[in-house]
Short mmCIF file of C-alpha atoms and ligand atoms in Angstrom, two decimals:
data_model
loop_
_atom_site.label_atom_id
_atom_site.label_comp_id
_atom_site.label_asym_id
_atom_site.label_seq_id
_atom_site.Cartn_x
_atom_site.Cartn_y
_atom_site.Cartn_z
CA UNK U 48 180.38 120.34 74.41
CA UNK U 49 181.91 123.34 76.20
CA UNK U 50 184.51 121.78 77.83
CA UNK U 51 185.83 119.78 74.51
CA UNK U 52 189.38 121.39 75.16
CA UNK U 53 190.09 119.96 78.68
CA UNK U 54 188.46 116.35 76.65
CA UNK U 55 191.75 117.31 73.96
CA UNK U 56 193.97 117.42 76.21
CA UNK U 57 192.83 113.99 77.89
CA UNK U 58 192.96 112.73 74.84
CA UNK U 59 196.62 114.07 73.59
CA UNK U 60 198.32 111.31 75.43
CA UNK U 61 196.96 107.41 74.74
CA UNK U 62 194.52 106.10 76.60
CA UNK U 63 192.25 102.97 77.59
CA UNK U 64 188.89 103.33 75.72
CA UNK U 65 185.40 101.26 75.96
CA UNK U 66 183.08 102.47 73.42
CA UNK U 67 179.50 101.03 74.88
CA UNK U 68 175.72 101.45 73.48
CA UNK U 69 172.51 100.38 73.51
CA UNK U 70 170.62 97.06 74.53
CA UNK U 71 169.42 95.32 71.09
CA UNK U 72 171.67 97.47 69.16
CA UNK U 73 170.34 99.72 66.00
CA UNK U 74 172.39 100.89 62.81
CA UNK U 75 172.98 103.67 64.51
CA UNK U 76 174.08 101.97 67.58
CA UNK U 77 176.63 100.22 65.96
CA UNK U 78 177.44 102.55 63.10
CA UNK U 79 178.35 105.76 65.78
CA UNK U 80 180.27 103.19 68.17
CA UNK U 81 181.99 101.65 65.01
CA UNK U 82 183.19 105.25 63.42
CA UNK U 83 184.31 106.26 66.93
CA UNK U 84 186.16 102.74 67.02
CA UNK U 85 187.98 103.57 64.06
CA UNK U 86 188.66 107.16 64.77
CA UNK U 87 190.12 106.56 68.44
CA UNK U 88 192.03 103.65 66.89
CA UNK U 89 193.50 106.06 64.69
CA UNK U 90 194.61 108.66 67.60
CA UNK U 91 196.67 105.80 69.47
CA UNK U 92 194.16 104.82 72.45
CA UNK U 93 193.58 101.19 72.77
CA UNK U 94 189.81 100.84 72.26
CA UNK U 95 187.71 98.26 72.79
CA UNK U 96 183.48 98.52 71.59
CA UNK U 97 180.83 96.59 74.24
CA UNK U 98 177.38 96.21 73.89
CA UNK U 99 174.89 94.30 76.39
CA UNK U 100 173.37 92.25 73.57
CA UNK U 101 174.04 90.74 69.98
CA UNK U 102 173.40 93.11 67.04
CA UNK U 103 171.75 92.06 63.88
CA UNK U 104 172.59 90.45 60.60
CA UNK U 105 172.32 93.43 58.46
CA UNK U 106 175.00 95.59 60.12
CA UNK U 107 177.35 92.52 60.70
CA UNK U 108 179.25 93.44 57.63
CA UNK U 109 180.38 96.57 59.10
CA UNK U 110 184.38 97.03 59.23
CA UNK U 111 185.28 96.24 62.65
CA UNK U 112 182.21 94.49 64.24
CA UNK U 113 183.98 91.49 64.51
CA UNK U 114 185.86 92.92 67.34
CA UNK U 115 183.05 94.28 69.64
CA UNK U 116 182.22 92.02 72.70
CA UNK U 117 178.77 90.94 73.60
CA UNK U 118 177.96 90.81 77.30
CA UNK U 119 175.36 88.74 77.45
CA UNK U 120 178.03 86.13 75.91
CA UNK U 121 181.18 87.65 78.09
CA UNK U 122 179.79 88.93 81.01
CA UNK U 123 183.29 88.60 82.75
CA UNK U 124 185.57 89.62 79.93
CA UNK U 125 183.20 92.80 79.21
CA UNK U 126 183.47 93.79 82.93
CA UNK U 127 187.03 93.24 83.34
CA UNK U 128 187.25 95.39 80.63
CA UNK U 129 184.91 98.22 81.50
CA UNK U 130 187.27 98.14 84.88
CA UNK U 131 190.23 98.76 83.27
CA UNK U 132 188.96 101.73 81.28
CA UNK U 133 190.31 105.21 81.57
CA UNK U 134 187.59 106.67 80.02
CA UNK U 135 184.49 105.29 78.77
CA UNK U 136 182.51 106.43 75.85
CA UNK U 137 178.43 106.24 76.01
CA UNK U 138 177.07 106.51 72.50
CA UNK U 139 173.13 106.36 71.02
CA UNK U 140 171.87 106.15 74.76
CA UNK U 141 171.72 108.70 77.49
CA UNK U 142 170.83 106.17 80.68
CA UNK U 143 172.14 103.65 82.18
CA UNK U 144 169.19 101.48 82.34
CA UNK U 145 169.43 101.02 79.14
CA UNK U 146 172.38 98.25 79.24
CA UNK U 147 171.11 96.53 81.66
CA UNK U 148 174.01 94.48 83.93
CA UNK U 149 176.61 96.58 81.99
CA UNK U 150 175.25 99.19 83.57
CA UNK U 151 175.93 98.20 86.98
CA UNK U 152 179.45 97.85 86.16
CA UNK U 153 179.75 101.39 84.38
CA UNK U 154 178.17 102.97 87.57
CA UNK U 155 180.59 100.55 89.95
CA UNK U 156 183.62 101.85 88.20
CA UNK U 157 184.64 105.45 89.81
CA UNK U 158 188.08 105.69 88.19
CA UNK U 159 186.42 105.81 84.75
CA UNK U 160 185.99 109.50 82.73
CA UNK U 161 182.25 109.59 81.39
CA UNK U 162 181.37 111.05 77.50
CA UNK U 163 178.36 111.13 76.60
CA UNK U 164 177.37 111.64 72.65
CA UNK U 165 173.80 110.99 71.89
CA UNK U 166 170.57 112.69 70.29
CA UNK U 167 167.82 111.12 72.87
CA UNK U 168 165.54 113.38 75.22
CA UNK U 169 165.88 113.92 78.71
CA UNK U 170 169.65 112.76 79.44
CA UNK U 171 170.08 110.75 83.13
CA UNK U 172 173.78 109.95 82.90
CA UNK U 173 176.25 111.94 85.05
CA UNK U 174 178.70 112.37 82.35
CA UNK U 175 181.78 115.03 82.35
CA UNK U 176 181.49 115.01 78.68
CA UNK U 177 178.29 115.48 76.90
CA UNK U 178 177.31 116.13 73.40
CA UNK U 179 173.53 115.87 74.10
CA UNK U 180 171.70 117.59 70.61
CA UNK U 181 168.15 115.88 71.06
CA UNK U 182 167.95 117.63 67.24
CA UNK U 183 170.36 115.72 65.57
CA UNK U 184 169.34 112.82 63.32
CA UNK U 185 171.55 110.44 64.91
CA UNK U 186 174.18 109.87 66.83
CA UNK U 187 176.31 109.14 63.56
CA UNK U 188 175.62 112.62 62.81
CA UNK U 189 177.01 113.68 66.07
CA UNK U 190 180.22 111.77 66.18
CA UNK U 191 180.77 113.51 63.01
CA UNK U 192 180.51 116.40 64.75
CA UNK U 193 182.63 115.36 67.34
CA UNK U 194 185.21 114.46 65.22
CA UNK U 195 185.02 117.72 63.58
CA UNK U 196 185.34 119.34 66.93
CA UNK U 197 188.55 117.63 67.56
CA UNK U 198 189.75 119.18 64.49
CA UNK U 199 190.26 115.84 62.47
CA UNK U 200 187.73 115.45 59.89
CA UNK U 201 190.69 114.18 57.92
CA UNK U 202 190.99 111.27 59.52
CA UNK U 203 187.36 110.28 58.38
CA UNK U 204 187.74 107.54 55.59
CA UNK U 205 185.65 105.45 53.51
CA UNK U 206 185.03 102.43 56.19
CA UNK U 207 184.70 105.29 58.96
CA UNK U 208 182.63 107.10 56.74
CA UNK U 209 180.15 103.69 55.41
CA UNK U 210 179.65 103.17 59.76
CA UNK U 211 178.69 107.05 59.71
CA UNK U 212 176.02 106.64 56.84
CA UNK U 213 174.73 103.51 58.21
CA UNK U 214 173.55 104.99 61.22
CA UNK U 215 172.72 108.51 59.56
CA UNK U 216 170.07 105.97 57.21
CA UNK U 217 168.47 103.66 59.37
CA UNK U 218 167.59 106.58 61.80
CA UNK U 219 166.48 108.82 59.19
CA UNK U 220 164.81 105.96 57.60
CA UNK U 221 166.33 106.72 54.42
CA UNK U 222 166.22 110.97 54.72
CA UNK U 223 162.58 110.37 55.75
CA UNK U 224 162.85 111.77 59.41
CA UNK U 225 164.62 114.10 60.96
CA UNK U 226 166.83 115.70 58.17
CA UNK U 227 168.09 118.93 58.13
CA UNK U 228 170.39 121.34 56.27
CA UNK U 229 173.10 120.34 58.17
CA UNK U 230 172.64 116.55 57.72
CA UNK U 231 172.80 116.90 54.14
CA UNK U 232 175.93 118.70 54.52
CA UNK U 233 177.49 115.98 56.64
CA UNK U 234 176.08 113.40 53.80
CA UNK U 235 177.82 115.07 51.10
CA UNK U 236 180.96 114.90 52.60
CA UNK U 237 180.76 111.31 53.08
CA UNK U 238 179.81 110.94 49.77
CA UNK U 239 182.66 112.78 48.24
CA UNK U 240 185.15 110.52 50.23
CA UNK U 241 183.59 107.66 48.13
CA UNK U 242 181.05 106.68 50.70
CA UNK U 243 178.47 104.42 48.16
CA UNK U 244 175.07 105.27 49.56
CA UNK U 245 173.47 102.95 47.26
CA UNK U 246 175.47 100.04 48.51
CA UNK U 247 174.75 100.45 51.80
CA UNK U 248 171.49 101.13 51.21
CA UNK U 249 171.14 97.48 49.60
CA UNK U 250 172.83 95.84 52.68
CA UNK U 251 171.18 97.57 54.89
CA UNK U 252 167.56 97.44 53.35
CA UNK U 253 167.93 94.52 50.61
CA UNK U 254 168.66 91.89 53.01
CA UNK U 255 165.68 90.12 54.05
CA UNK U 256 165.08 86.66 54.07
CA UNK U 257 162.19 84.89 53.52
CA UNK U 258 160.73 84.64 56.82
CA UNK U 259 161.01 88.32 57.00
CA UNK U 260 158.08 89.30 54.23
CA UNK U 261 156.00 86.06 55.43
CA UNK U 262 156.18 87.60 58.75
CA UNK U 263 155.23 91.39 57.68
CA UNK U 264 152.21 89.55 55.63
CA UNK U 265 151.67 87.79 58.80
CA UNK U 266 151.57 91.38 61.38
CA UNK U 267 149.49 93.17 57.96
CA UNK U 268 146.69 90.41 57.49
CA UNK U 269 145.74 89.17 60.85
CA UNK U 270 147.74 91.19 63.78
CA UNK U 271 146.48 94.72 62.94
CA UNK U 272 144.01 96.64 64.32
CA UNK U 273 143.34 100.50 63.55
CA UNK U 274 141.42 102.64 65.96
CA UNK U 275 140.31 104.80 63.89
CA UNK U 276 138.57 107.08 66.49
CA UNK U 277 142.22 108.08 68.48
CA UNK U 278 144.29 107.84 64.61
CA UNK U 279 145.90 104.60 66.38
CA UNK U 280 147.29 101.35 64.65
CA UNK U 281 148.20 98.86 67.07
CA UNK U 282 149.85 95.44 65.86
CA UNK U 283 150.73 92.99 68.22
CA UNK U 284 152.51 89.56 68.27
CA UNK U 285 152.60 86.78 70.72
CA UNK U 286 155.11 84.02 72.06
CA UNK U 287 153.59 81.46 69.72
CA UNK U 288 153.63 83.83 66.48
CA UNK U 289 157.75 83.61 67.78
CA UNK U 290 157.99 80.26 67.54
CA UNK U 291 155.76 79.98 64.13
CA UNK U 292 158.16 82.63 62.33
CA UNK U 293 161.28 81.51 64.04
CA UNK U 294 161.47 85.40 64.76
CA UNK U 295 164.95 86.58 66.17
CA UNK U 296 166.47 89.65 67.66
CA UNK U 297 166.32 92.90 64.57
CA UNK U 298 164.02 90.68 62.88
CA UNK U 299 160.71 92.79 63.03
CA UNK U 300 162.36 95.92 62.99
CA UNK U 301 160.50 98.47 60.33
CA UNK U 302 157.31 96.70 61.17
CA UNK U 303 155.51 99.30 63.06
CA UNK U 304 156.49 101.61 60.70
CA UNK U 305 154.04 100.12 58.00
CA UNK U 306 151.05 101.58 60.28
CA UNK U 307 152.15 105.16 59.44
CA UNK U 308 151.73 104.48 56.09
CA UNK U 309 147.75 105.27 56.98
CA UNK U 310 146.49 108.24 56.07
CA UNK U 311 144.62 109.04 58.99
CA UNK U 312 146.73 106.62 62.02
CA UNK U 313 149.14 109.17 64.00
CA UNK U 314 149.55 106.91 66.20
CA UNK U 315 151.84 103.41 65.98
CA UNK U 316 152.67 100.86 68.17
CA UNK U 317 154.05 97.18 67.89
CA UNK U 318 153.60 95.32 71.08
CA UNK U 319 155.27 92.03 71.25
CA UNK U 320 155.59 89.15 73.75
CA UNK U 321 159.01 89.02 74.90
CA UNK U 322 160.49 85.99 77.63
CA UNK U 323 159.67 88.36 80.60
CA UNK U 324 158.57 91.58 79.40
CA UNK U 325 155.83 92.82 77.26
CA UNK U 326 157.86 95.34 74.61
CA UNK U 327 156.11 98.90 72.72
CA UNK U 328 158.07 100.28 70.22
CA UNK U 329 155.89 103.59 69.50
CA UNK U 330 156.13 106.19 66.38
CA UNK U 331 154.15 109.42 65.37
CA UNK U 332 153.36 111.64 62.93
CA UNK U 333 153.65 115.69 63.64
CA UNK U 334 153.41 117.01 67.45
CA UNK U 335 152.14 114.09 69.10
CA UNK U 336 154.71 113.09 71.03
CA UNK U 337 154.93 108.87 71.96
CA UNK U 338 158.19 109.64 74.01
CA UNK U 339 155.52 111.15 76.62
CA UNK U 340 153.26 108.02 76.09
CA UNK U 341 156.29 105.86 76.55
CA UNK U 342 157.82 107.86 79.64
CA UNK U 343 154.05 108.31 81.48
CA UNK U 344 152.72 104.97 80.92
CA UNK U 345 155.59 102.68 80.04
CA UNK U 346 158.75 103.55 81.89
CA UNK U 347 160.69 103.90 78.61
CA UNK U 348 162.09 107.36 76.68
CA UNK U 349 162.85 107.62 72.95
CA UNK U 350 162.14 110.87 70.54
CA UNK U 351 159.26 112.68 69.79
CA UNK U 352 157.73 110.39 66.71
CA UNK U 353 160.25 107.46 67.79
CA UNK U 354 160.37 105.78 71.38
CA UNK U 355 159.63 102.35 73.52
CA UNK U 356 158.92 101.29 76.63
CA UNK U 357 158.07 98.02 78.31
CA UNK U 358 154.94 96.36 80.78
CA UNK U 359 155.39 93.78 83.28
CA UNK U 360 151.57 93.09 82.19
CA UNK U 361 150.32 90.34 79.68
CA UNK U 362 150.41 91.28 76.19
CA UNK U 363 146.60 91.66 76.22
CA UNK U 364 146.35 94.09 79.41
CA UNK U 365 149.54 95.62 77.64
CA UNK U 366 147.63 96.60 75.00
CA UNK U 367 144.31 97.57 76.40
CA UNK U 368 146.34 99.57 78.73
CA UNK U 369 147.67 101.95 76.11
CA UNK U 370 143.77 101.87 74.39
CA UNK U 371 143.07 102.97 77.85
CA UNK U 372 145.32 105.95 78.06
CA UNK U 373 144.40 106.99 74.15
CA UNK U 374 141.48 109.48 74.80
CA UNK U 375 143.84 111.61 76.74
CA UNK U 376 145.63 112.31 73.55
CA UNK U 377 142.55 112.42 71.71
CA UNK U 378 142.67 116.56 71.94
CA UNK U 379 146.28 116.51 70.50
CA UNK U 380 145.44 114.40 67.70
CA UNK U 381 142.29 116.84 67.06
CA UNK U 382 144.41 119.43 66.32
CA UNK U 383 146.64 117.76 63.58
P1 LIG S 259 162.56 101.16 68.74
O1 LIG S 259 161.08 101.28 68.69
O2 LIG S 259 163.16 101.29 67.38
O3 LIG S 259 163.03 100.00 69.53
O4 LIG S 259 163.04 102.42 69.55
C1 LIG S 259 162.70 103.72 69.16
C2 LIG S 259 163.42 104.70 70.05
O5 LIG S 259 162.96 104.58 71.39
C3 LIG S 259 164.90 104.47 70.10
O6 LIG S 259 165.49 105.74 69.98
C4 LIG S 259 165.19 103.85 71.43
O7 LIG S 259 166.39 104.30 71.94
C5 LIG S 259 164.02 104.32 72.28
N1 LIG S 259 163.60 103.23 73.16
C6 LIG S 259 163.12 102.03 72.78
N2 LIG S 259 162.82 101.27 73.86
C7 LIG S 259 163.11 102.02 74.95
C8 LIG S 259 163.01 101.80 76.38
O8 LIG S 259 162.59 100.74 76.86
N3 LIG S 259 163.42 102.82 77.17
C9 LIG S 259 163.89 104.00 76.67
N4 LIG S 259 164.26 104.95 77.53
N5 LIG S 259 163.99 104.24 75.35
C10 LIG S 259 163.61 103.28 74.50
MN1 LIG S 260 170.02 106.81 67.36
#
């Protein structure tokens, strides 16, 4: 961020804040808009955190996400609010389409200053303030930085610290993906101002129900199939497999990572039957790159090994459609 001085000086004097992020919000969702919650808070500004929909279970321990509004269950209060906003924070996404009806509003609202922080490719939103690193781990990571770049690292505490990590390990799927030098840096830090990585690693991870493992024996025995001419592993689930499992929103999240655990799939992608949309939530192994798939074929974005899209299709033509498009990364997945 180049221009972080002229954001300093906006931010010397207290303003009106709405933190926003993603649709069907992820650790890291929450955990960057949380920590920036807390820091803002802590700078005078009167802050307020929306996201379009509900986030799950195992982040709803985190300090402070009893205060963030949902606008799928305020529309009104959550656009009044987004009106009144001086400047309006857009964390762990980088385009408005992807918060839906709260999107409108952001893009109705002129008065508003735009920052952007996020670690997604190909940025779309016209923001005056961007932190854009498409290498970071997370967005976590990146408020971190940002923090750091406002010269107040020592305002970061243990609660600000435990949102930081919680986004730094679901992204990283535990310091599986995406790690670097620097991360590890960051980490330490948080762990030397008592942040308890194992405890949050238990919430975060340990917190299944039943349902959960019945479900994932479920997608493994009879809603798998591995193509083993393109390296692909496809598992699917339709409306009535929702109804069986009494499946709700974050609660097949990890599944499609269970495909990678294949020696020779490269290729994953969990295709469910949503209300009106057919959903792909795509990952990778090396240089194949699923945001491309996602982008081409499914008008939907992500990372390299990590992105989704959507079909207006049935779940069926959904997923012959991406067998369809396979062979044209067949050369790519040659070379691996
Ligand atoms: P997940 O598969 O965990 O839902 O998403 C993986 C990554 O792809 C995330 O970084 C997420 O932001 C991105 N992503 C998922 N669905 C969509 C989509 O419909 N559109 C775009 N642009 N990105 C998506
Ligand atoms: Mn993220």
């Amino acid at each position: 961020m180049e221009n972080i001085d002229q954001l300093k000086t906006l931010l010397a004097i207290p303003k009106d804040i709405v933190i926003t992020s993603h649709r069907n919000p992820d650790g890291d969702a929450i955990g960057s808009s949380l920590a920036m919650y807390r820091y803002l808070n802590t700078q005078g500004h009167t802050v307020r955190v929306i996201f379009p929909s509900e986030y799950p279970d195992f982040v709803a321990w985190l300090p402070g996400a009893e205060d963030i509004i949902i606008h799928d269950i305020e529309p009104e209060k959550a656009d009044e609010v987004v009106q009144r906003a001086d400047l309006i924070f857009c964390l762990d996404y980088n385009s408005l389409d992807r918060i839906d009806k709260l999107g409108e509003t952001i893009g109705a609202q002129n008065d508003a200053t735009l920052v952007m922080i996020d670690h997604h490719l190909y940025p779309d939103i016209q923001a005056e303030f961007q932190l854009s690193v498409t290498s970071a781990s997370s967005t976590c990571e990146l408020v971190y930085d940002f923090i750091k770049m406002m010269d107040d690292l020592k305002v970061i505490d243990k609660d600000l610290g435990e949102c930081l990590m919680t986004g730094i390990l679901t992204d990283t799927g535990s310091f599986k993906y995406s790690t670097s030098p620097r991360l590890f840096r960051v980490v330490a830090h948080l762990l030397e101002i008592g942040v308890d990585d194992y405890k949050l690693q238990d919430l975060i991870f340990n917190s299944q129900q039943e349902k959960h493992l019945r479900l994932l024996g479920h997608c493994l025995k009879n809603r798998m199939e591995i193509i083993e001419e393109y390296q692909t592993g496809i598992i699917w689930l339709n409306r009535r497999d929702y109804e069986q499992f009494d499946i709700q929103r974050g609660d097949t999240e990890g599944i499609v990572n269970y495909l990678l655990k294949l020696k020779n799939v490269k290729i994953a992608a969990f295709i469910t039957e949503q209300p009106t949309i057919v959903k792909l939530s795509l990952r990778s192994k090396g240089d194949i790159s699923v945001q491309k798939i996602a982008q081409d074929h499914f008008k939907g974005g992500g990372h390299k090994n990590a992105a989704g899209g959507s079909s207006y299709g049935t779940l069926r033509g959904t997923i012959n459609r991406l067998k369809q498009i396979l062979p044209q990364y067949h050369q790519e997945l040659l070379k691996q």
